XYZ file of C-alpha atoms in Angstrom:
583
model
C -5.188 -5.013 44.434
C -3.030 -7.233 41.888
C -2.883 -11.135 43.420
C -0.120 -12.875 41.494
C -0.991 -16.399 42.429
C -3.849 -16.432 40.453
C -3.957 -16.672 36.448
C -4.115 -13.510 34.692
C -7.721 -12.496 34.963
C -9.917 -10.240 36.589
C -13.578 -11.003 38.132
C -16.814 -8.930 38.199
C -19.375 -10.163 40.278
C -22.688 -8.829 40.339
C -26.572 -8.845 40.122
C -28.430 -9.859 36.404
C -29.141 -6.605 34.782
C -28.662 -5.443 31.598
C -26.738 -4.869 27.936
C -24.368 -4.022 25.628
C -21.546 -3.199 23.862
C -18.401 -2.815 21.581
C -14.739 -2.833 21.980
C -12.835 -0.322 20.808
C -9.206 0.783 21.279
C -6.575 3.273 21.153
C -3.325 3.614 18.735
C -1.300 1.121 19.419
C 1.431 -0.962 18.157
C -0.292 -4.849 18.010
C 2.331 -7.741 16.949
C 1.238 -9.967 13.881
C -0.570 -13.257 15.551
C 2.737 -15.786 15.017
C 4.146 -15.305 19.080
C 2.502 -17.936 21.022
C -0.020 -16.552 23.523
C 0.685 -17.188 26.871
C -1.627 -16.099 30.298
C -0.197 -13.736 32.624
C -0.521 -13.999 36.222
C -2.401 -11.624 37.879
C -5.980 -10.881 38.604
C -8.357 -8.684 39.686
C -11.381 -7.994 41.343
C -13.972 -5.347 41.064
C -16.627 -5.440 43.172
C -18.957 -3.177 41.676
C -20.537 -4.418 38.787
C -21.179 -2.771 34.883
C -24.814 -2.601 34.050
C -23.918 -4.351 30.934
C -23.010 -7.426 31.397
C -26.431 -10.432 32.902
C -24.146 -12.726 34.057
C -23.126 -14.244 37.112
C -19.372 -12.951 37.117
C -17.518 -11.037 34.656
C -13.915 -12.177 34.014
C -11.247 -10.917 31.165
C -7.769 -12.323 29.908
C -4.705 -10.813 28.998
C -2.568 -12.319 25.967
C 1.276 -11.871 26.150
C 1.870 -10.719 22.061
C -1.436 -8.365 22.616
C -2.547 -5.097 24.849
C -6.155 -6.947 24.636
C -8.235 -8.213 27.455
C -10.955 -10.624 26.439
C -14.355 -10.592 28.412
C -15.344 -13.648 29.353
C -19.078 -13.951 30.961
C -19.654 -16.586 33.656
C -22.953 -18.348 34.827
C -22.980 -20.740 37.506
C -24.576 -24.270 36.736
C -28.152 -24.528 38.735
C -27.461 -26.170 42.318
C -31.419 -27.526 41.066
C -29.720 -29.875 38.726
C -27.359 -32.855 38.316
C -23.672 -30.966 38.237
C -22.315 -31.033 34.526
C -18.786 -33.148 33.443
C -17.857 -30.532 31.355
C -17.842 -26.556 31.214
C -19.575 -25.211 28.267
C -17.828 -22.393 26.546
C -20.053 -20.093 24.106
C -18.752 -17.968 21.121
C -20.382 -15.597 18.447
C -21.221 -14.499 15.095
C -18.761 -11.451 14.021
C -19.151 -8.500 14.330
C -21.552 -9.461 18.192
C -20.989 -9.545 21.413
C -22.163 -11.332 24.267
C -26.142 -10.321 24.207
C -27.353 -12.897 21.109
C -26.863 -15.337 23.998
C -28.708 -13.463 27.581
C -30.970 -11.448 25.453
C -33.658 -11.291 28.234
C -34.626 -13.722 30.751
C -37.288 -14.484 29.541
C -35.333 -15.802 26.378
C -31.395 -16.059 27.381
C -29.371 -19.207 25.687
C -27.009 -19.239 28.538
C -29.286 -19.058 31.355
C -30.932 -22.489 29.529
C -27.376 -23.611 29.355
C -26.664 -22.409 32.994
C -29.910 -24.404 34.176
C -29.462 -27.155 33.033
C -26.530 -27.624 34.854
C -23.683 -27.185 33.052
C -21.610 -23.423 34.167
C -21.839 -21.571 30.941
C -19.303 -19.029 29.238
C -19.616 -16.849 26.898
C -16.410 -15.108 25.200
C -15.843 -11.902 23.321
C -13.000 -11.585 21.325
C -10.821 -8.369 20.713
C -13.402 -5.873 19.133
C -16.517 -7.245 21.141
C -18.651 -6.521 24.150
C -16.622 -5.631 27.298
C -13.534 -6.468 25.885
C -10.896 -3.932 26.109
C -7.203 -2.663 25.560
C -5.067 -1.114 27.031
C -6.273 -1.475 30.588
C -4.054 -2.349 33.688
C -6.187 -4.196 36.365
C -5.986 -1.175 38.409
C -8.536 0.423 35.782
C -10.384 -2.559 34.608
C -13.274 -1.187 36.471
C -13.810 2.246 35.342
C -13.286 0.730 31.337
C -15.474 -1.357 32.064
C -18.643 0.603 33.764
C -17.848 3.574 30.954
C -18.443 1.381 28.150
C -21.774 0.085 29.402
C -22.074 4.012 29.272
C -20.709 4.704 25.906
C -23.172 1.802 24.775
C -26.568 1.642 26.604
C -26.429 5.745 25.668
C -26.107 4.675 21.884
C -29.058 2.309 22.482
C -31.203 5.415 23.543
C -30.135 7.810 21.514
C -31.222 4.908 18.758
C -34.838 4.375 20.511
C -35.311 8.031 20.649
C -35.149 9.066 17.212
C -31.815 11.219 17.326
C -29.717 8.762 14.835
C -32.995 7.573 12.444
C -32.893 9.876 9.024
C -31.665 8.620 6.340
C -29.311 11.720 6.726
C -27.108 9.736 9.615
C -27.216 6.537 7.888
C -25.228 8.208 5.089
C -23.026 9.562 7.170
C -22.006 6.462 8.732
C -20.064 5.518 5.265
C -17.904 8.373 5.960
C -17.194 8.528 10.196
C -16.207 5.773 13.037
C -17.016 5.975 16.261
C -15.994 5.043 19.246
C -15.030 4.770 22.580
C -11.217 4.620 23.515
C -10.348 2.929 26.704
C -6.816 3.805 27.920
C -5.319 3.832 31.326
C -4.049 6.452 31.705
C -6.961 8.824 30.505
C -10.801 6.542 31.242
C -12.590 6.190 28.087
C -13.023 9.132 25.974
C -15.243 9.151 22.266
C -14.192 10.490 18.866
C -15.176 11.001 15.284
C -12.766 9.180 13.006
C -13.202 10.647 9.325
C -12.083 8.196 6.630
C -13.359 10.312 3.806
C -13.302 13.895 4.549
C -14.709 17.468 3.647
C -11.175 18.952 1.526
C -12.982 21.717 2.025
C -12.979 22.916 5.492
C -10.270 26.440 6.093
C -7.122 26.296 8.056
C -6.977 28.610 11.391
C -3.449 28.573 10.584
C -0.265 27.630 8.136
C 2.346 26.302 10.332
C 4.420 24.861 7.470
C 7.253 23.554 9.858
C 3.923 21.461 12.007
C 3.175 20.643 8.495
C 6.047 19.330 7.031
C 7.061 16.668 10.532
C 3.413 15.924 9.914
C 3.699 14.688 5.437
C 6.969 13.178 6.753
C 5.462 11.602 9.222
C 2.751 9.874 6.775
C 5.845 9.662 4.365
C 7.466 7.764 6.939
C 5.323 4.943 8.314
C 4.097 3.827 4.643
C 7.827 3.580 4.033
C 8.068 1.517 6.679
C 4.877 0.116 6.212
C 3.194 1.106 8.845
C 4.924 -0.386 11.672
C 4.684 -3.461 9.216
C 0.777 -4.229 9.956
C 0.803 -4.125 5.452
C 1.907 -6.124 3.067
C 4.042 -4.583 0.399
C 1.220 -4.183 -2.707
C -0.665 -3.039 0.049
C 1.761 0.081 1.065
C 1.767 1.093 -2.153
C -1.414 1.157 -2.469
C -1.358 3.833 -0.151
C 0.880 5.799 -1.470
C -0.435 6.167 -4.633
C -3.808 6.770 -3.029
C -2.615 9.532 -0.412
C -0.595 10.519 -3.714
C -3.713 10.630 -6.221
C -5.246 12.588 -3.444
C -2.799 14.977 -3.317
C -2.573 15.050 -7.023
C -6.068 16.736 -7.937
C -5.515 19.756 -5.448
C -3.349 20.455 -7.969
C -4.506 19.531 -12.153
C -5.486 21.487 -14.669
C -2.636 24.740 -12.725
C 1.038 25.344 -13.284
C 2.722 23.104 -10.283
C 1.060 20.396 -11.259
C 4.515 19.908 -12.936
C 6.348 20.388 -9.955
C 4.455 18.224 -7.942
C 5.070 15.261 -10.393
C 8.765 15.386 -9.383
C 8.997 15.598 -6.229
C 6.530 12.769 -6.803
C 8.909 10.440 -8.692
C 11.120 11.216 -6.433
C 9.332 9.756 -3.432
C 8.689 6.363 -5.432
C 12.099 5.564 -6.357
C 12.846 6.565 -2.650
C 9.648 3.473 -1.549
C 10.946 1.293 -4.596
C 15.425 0.467 -3.005
C 15.947 -0.431 0.437
C 15.442 2.508 3.427
C 18.959 3.673 4.599
C 20.086 5.749 7.429
C 19.555 9.010 5.128
C 15.867 8.000 3.619
C 13.559 10.027 7.069
C 16.568 13.394 5.070
C 15.668 12.794 2.147
C 11.591 12.926 2.352
C 11.471 15.821 4.759
C 13.139 17.638 2.005
C 10.459 16.483 -0.076
C 7.808 16.593 2.340
C 9.424 19.977 2.374
C 8.850 21.047 -1.452
C 5.974 20.062 -1.486
C 4.718 21.973 1.175
C 6.686 24.520 -1.286
C 4.007 23.845 -4.139
C 1.382 24.139 -2.550
C 2.017 27.887 -0.722
C 3.817 29.227 -3.996
C -0.021 27.866 -5.495
C -1.981 29.505 -2.374
C 0.157 33.218 -2.890
C 1.552 33.678 -6.088
C -0.535 31.539 -8.618
C -3.202 33.285 -11.141
C -5.702 32.573 -9.909
C -4.121 31.703 -6.716
C -5.601 27.882 -6.150
C -8.558 28.974 -3.559
C -8.032 27.242 -0.245
C -5.437 25.452 -1.439
C -3.506 24.878 1.652
C -6.513 23.891 4.326
C -7.691 21.166 2.164
C -3.266 20.370 1.385
C -3.894 19.939 5.264
C -7.362 18.193 4.836
C -6.160 15.868 2.781
C -3.186 15.023 5.715
C -4.820 14.813 7.856
C -7.769 12.790 6.668
C -5.123 10.487 5.324
C -3.509 9.910 8.753
C -6.379 9.595 9.915
C -7.162 6.303 7.913
C -3.945 5.145 8.656
C -4.274 5.047 12.214
C -7.473 2.792 11.660
C -6.047 0.129 9.467
C -4.374 0.244 12.660
C -6.421 0.417 15.963
C -8.231 -2.059 13.660
C -5.641 -3.834 12.837
C -6.935 -8.409 13.813
C -8.136 -10.626 10.759
C -10.086 -14.456 12.111
C -6.798 -15.667 12.524
C -5.880 -13.894 15.553
C -9.568 -15.453 17.387
C -7.650 -18.789 16.184
C -4.688 -18.900 17.015
C -5.087 -16.207 20.473
C -8.758 -15.793 21.305
C -9.836 -18.436 21.868
C -6.610 -20.671 23.238
C -6.512 -18.100 25.646
C -10.010 -18.534 26.754
C -9.930 -21.843 26.698
C -6.618 -21.718 29.095
C -8.595 -20.091 30.972
C -12.005 -22.349 31.132
C -9.574 -25.339 31.671
C -8.010 -23.040 35.082
C -11.408 -21.907 36.607
C -13.159 -25.589 36.400
C -10.598 -27.953 35.896
C -12.409 -30.455 34.319
C -11.216 -34.312 34.916
C -10.457 -34.497 31.645
C -8.941 -31.141 30.382
C -11.944 -30.925 28.252
C -15.415 -28.442 27.818
C -17.873 -28.701 25.200
C -18.312 -25.303 22.814
C -21.375 -24.203 20.746
C -21.141 -21.527 18.050
C -22.970 -19.009 16.549
C -22.048 -18.295 12.910
C -18.786 -17.216 12.692
C -17.678 -19.004 15.754
C -18.966 -22.497 14.501
C -16.637 -21.404 11.824
C -13.867 -20.897 14.916
C -15.212 -24.674 15.945
C -14.506 -26.398 12.720
C -11.322 -24.447 11.962
C -9.812 -25.957 15.121
C -10.539 -29.144 14.810
C -9.468 -29.117 11.262
C -6.034 -27.758 12.385
C -5.726 -30.685 15.056
C -3.320 -32.785 13.456
C 0.773 -32.546 12.256
C 1.344 -29.663 9.021
C 4.930 -28.954 9.019
C 4.468 -27.421 5.478
C 2.148 -25.174 7.033
C 5.198 -23.896 9.953
C 2.163 -25.373 12.627
C 1.501 -28.229 14.323
C -2.216 -27.888 15.582
C -2.281 -29.151 19.232
C -5.434 -31.291 20.548
C -8.415 -28.776 20.546
C -8.879 -30.101 23.762
C -12.863 -30.228 22.986
C -15.540 -33.307 24.101
C -18.466 -32.536 21.435
C -19.319 -29.028 19.263
C -22.210 -28.426 18.562
C -22.801 -25.483 15.310
C -25.508 -23.672 14.614
C -25.716 -21.654 10.906
C -21.684 -21.775 9.515
C -20.536 -23.206 6.864
C -16.176 -22.915 5.943
C -17.245 -23.159 2.377
C -20.175 -20.515 1.311
C -19.974 -21.307 -3.187
C -22.986 -23.293 -3.245
C -25.173 -20.770 -1.400
C -26.984 -17.850 -2.547
C -25.934 -15.845 1.360
C -26.403 -13.025 1.411
C -23.145 -12.094 2.707
C -21.860 -12.103 -0.978
C -22.653 -8.868 -0.335
C -19.315 -8.203 1.700
C -17.530 -9.689 -2.240
C -16.121 -6.192 -2.984
C -13.763 -6.168 0.107
C -12.454 -8.424 -1.085
C -10.354 -6.881 -3.286
C -6.949 -5.604 -0.815
C -7.508 -2.191 -2.075
C -10.860 -1.627 -0.720
C -10.448 -3.167 1.535
C -7.783 -0.554 2.889
C -9.645 2.288 1.258
C -12.398 1.256 3.751
C -10.856 -0.310 7.188
C -12.990 -0.613 9.685
C -17.381 -1.710 8.656
C -19.187 0.137 11.747
C -21.413 -2.602 11.979
C -23.074 -1.592 15.187
C -23.468 2.150 14.583
C -25.273 1.282 11.173
C -28.105 -1.426 12.262
C -28.480 1.679 15.121
C -29.077 4.270 12.327
C -30.825 1.769 10.276
C -33.512 0.530 12.756
C -35.893 3.002 12.720
C -36.655 3.052 9.443
C -36.314 -1.187 9.456
C -39.693 -0.981 12.696
C -41.502 2.369 11.963
C -43.782 3.129 8.988
C -42.931 3.594 6.093
C -40.821 0.296 6.140
C -37.371 1.365 4.564
C -35.253 -0.828 5.150
C -37.795 -3.796 6.516
C -35.706 -6.309 4.933
C -32.878 -6.193 7.511
C -35.098 -7.594 9.764
C -35.355 -11.062 7.936
C -31.733 -11.565 7.871
C -31.662 -11.432 11.042
C -35.042 -13.257 12.038
C -38.700 -14.622 10.255
C -42.132 -13.488 10.587
C -43.228 -13.945 13.933
C -40.643 -15.460 14.922
C -38.895 -12.891 17.362
C -40.512 -10.962 19.897
C -40.162 -6.642 19.151
C -38.395 -6.181 22.232
C -35.654 -8.426 22.134
C -35.092 -8.043 18.238
C -35.019 -4.161 19.897
C -32.537 -4.915 21.802
C -30.698 -7.201 18.948
C -30.563 -4.615 16.549
C -29.500 -1.768 18.826
C -27.124 -4.053 21.396
C -25.075 -6.966 20.030
C -23.400 -5.577 17.051
C -19.610 -3.831 16.679
C -17.623 -2.405 14.419
C -15.243 -5.583 11.329
C -12.818 -5.062 10.005
C -11.994 -5.177 6.785
C -8.558 -7.630 7.438
C -11.098 -9.358 9.564
C -13.653 -9.686 6.574
C -10.697 -10.194 3.687
C -10.269 -13.208 5.162
C -13.603 -14.973 5.905
C -14.356 -13.869 2.313
C -12.823 -16.727 1.784
C -15.412 -18.813 2.722
C -16.512 -17.589 -1.171
C -14.494 -19.025 -3.528
C -12.969 -22.536 -4.086
C -11.716 -24.099 -1.435
C -13.209 -22.287 0.974
C -12.174 -20.294 4.386
C -8.219 -20.128 4.598
C -5.158 -18.663 6.912
C -4.330 -15.156 6.127
C -1.567 -16.341 4.079
C -3.864 -18.649 1.788
C -1.645 -20.866 2.595
C -3.597 -23.906 4.877
C -7.803 -24.611 3.475
C -8.973 -25.181 6.289
C -11.892 -27.665 5.436
C -9.457 -30.035 3.593
C -8.061 -31.497 6.628
C -11.773 -31.796 8.092
C -12.349 -35.475 7.759
C -9.684 -36.428 9.909
C -10.965 -34.931 12.930
C -12.581 -37.087 15.630
C -14.987 -35.170 18.200
C -18.620 -35.892 17.908
C -20.440 -32.447 16.277
C -24.091 -31.209 15.466
C -24.409 -29.049 12.666
C -27.586 -26.660 12.454
C -29.084 -25.131 10.410
C -32.420 -22.349 9.901
C -34.894 -22.398 6.556
C -35.547 -19.145 6.338
C -31.478 -18.578 6.908
C -30.466 -16.221 4.609
C -26.471 -15.214 5.720
C -25.948 -19.719 6.031
C -28.740 -21.107 4.616
C -28.980 -25.126 5.068
C -26.953 -25.550 1.883
C -23.880 -23.575 3.428
C -24.306 -25.714 6.338
C -24.297 -28.869 4.010
C -20.687 -28.485 2.508
C -19.240 -28.381 5.523
C -21.487 -31.180 7.065
C -20.846 -33.236 3.999
C -16.848 -33.134 4.795
C -17.292 -34.820 8.259
C -17.294 -38.770 8.946
C -20.698 -39.697 8.399
C -21.002 -41.203 13.014
C -19.487 -38.465 14.447
C -21.915 -35.166 12.477
C -25.525 -35.127 13.598
C -27.252 -32.637 10.930
C -31.073 -31.042 11.402
C -32.510 -28.339 10.189
C -34.709 -26.278 11.820
C -38.124 -25.184 10.343
C -41.310 -26.787 8.712
C -42.485 -25.453 5.389
C -45.926 -24.117 6.782
C -44.156 -22.880 9.880
C -42.236 -21.983 11.695
C -39.221 -20.418 10.376
C -36.481 -20.253 11.575
C -33.502 -17.129 10.519
C -29.229 -16.139 11.768
C -30.598 -15.622 15.185
C -33.872 -17.598 15.596
C -32.017 -20.870 16.517
C -30.261 -19.353 19.828
C -32.910 -16.076 20.531
C -36.256 -17.626 18.214
C -39.270 -17.665 21.012
C -39.929 -21.478 19.512
C -35.683 -22.018 20.290
C -37.199 -22.803 23.705
C -39.221 -25.711 22.983
C -37.038 -26.928 19.607
C -34.045 -26.245 19.870
C -32.045 -26.097 22.669
C -34.161 -29.782 23.929
C -32.317 -30.538 20.947
C -28.623 -29.425 21.753
C -28.938 -30.841 24.790
C -29.953 -33.955 24.419
C -26.101 -33.880 22.046
C -23.920 -32.463 25.103
C -25.240 -34.945 27.583
C -24.951 -37.863 25.225
C -21.518 -36.586 24.827
C -20.656 -35.232 28.946
C -18.900 -38.377 29.941
């Protein structure tokens, strides 16, 4: 049922149940994150709950310049305590969903906050949790249920050990399995190969179809993949594709002919596009197909399975281009579109008197909040005018804008800072990797037990909750997102996608109170990294706290949210701070 008086959302009301999810999507062209967002004017109410969500309500917010619907988990404030003046927004870390804030009834950060009187909301940004893509208002219920079932199945298979082998873990680097949501087809699951097996046999050599597919591939590159790649990135992808083809012909009599065609294609790519480029590329594609056919049939000795390997090369490369477009978002998309849309929606729902809310961000969620504060003000040199962030106070958990001085394990991601490598590995299937690795980290011979220390310090998290967190909380991460986040390891810290605006340079302008919290054994965001950002904030506005003692207990990255002592030590500290600024 469509209702036009209420701004863009879908509401799913339900009882408390269990959890997880990873959002994906069908292939679509996404615009750049330059147009301002606005909420659409329609509403859908779904009364049948998805089993993964444990909040009181589930809302959806759409963006005008994107086909994503962002999920918002809502927790009603307890009627047994005095009501608060401001709603509370929780933001999660990179590649994670709402589950981390609501692991179980007895260990739920979100439930604790609502129990203290705060109307609490958790945002799942695009690509995370129950956020959906390409679903209209009539299909939200079906899509949400399908997403829930898909992720519960992944968790169950991991628990039963069917993805526990080292072979499965190694295969993750070659494939990404994602649920595809569409309005017309419901949910489909496919295995998207990033690096294919070039020895597969082709069943049919359809020359006309192959010419069409090859032409399409070259045209997509010549058009910079519908605007998703820069000119330099396009050249990298183009060279990579032709290198793959050249390997099929190396040391053969046809290699020289191929190089001639390659040179002509390069000339086309270097010149301006014109009305005749399609016919020229089609002609060169036909010649290239003819070379492959000649190599298969007449070269002595024949090039074994050349046609099959050529077809496979095209298919795999097209899939990689699809992944680049499918996962085409970065940190600035979250900052400029997702979070502002969520805040706007929460304001309309909660209607605080001063038009502000309180916000808590864990890991990347805290980085988003710091960045929002940095953008407040007029910046004509950077092409935007920052708006008031509409925040009454902010809490960051294990977050920083600058990791250069720390020994953060996130430095392992620095190889992806090379744009060519980011194009070669367009996504990092973090959820699938951790699910596959979990049995190796939690069972003898504990080959990957070191992974657990990145998440939680020894004896700080109940084993069942740790298992739930690992199997249910993580999603697939676009390489473009990682590429931008790795700027936090460079001089001047995190910057925008264009490399022109450094967030830490402007954080001192903020006038909003901040509580910054660190864990003493956090290997992902060590205390020294948190301190790098804290020292930039005016002293009268910032409160800094490190949890953990020399003799224990200790706090790792997720212990601040879900550790067994967090409810006794961390949560009260946060409540005291928020209460002081809930005026």
